[in-house]
């Protein structure tokens, strides 16, 4: 069991989904490159660990989601934010805070399952994407996606220093949407899915690839008809 600290900062002025990377760059520039958690790079090399500061659009609003040490580091941005305008893509943008939400969650493997949605989930690297495309039956594809999602949850656990002491179960029961989207000038396959797991996942954290740019956002499941995975 672990207590997870989470802080969400929401801004008043809306941005387009295509501007998330630019929004992230502006926040990094304000906070300072010396503060590693804002950009996850160390000595010009990528820091291969779960991002503790993530940039998203939530309910139409740009947001910064901070976990654990990220909660402690966000003051670097607050202290330097000021009221001046900053460049976002090809326009000026003023960072005006709409609201700040703080929460603490208990992380553990439970006896019961929780139903979740995962929005714009990017599960694949080159190797497992190749294997996925070679599979001919839906059952094998479902098993592959569930293994990847389990690995994503374990990566999240490791990133927030939660030592998982029981087996994690994942059951993807629906794929609501599957599409190809551009990510960092590369075409990637993204999914909206619904699944059950015996881990309580805090809302708005990211799972999968490119979570720092708002992909793979966890939400509470909404039960409705959709394409079912068998």
PDB file of C-alpha atoms in Angstrom, residues 8 13-14 33 65 69 103 127 153 182 189 191 218:
ATOM      1  CA  UNK A   8      -3.756  19.265 -10.917  1.00  0.00           C
ATOM      2  CA  UNK A  13      -7.549  29.943 -21.659  1.00  0.00           C
ATOM      3  CA  UNK A  14      -8.239  26.996 -23.907  1.00  0.00           C
ATOM      4  CA  UNK A  33      15.587  23.621 -17.917  1.00  0.00           C
ATOM      5  CA  UNK A  65      -0.870  16.988 -13.583  1.00  0.00           C
ATOM      6  CA  UNK A  69       7.950  14.669  -6.428  1.00  0.00           C
ATOM      7  CA  UNK A 103      -5.734  14.876  -3.657  1.00  0.00           C
ATOM      8  CA  UNK A 127       8.407  -4.555 -31.669  1.00  0.00           C
ATOM      9  CA  UNK A 153       0.436  -0.009 -14.724  1.00  0.00           C
ATOM     10  CA  UNK A 182       0.247  12.040 -35.535  1.00  0.00           C
ATOM     11  CA  UNK A 189      -2.140   3.819 -33.402  1.00  0.00           C
ATOM     12  CA  UNK A 191      -7.116   3.552 -28.648  1.00  0.00           C
ATOM     13  CA  UNK A 218      -7.321   7.408 -17.112  1.00  0.00           C
TER      14      UNK A 218
END
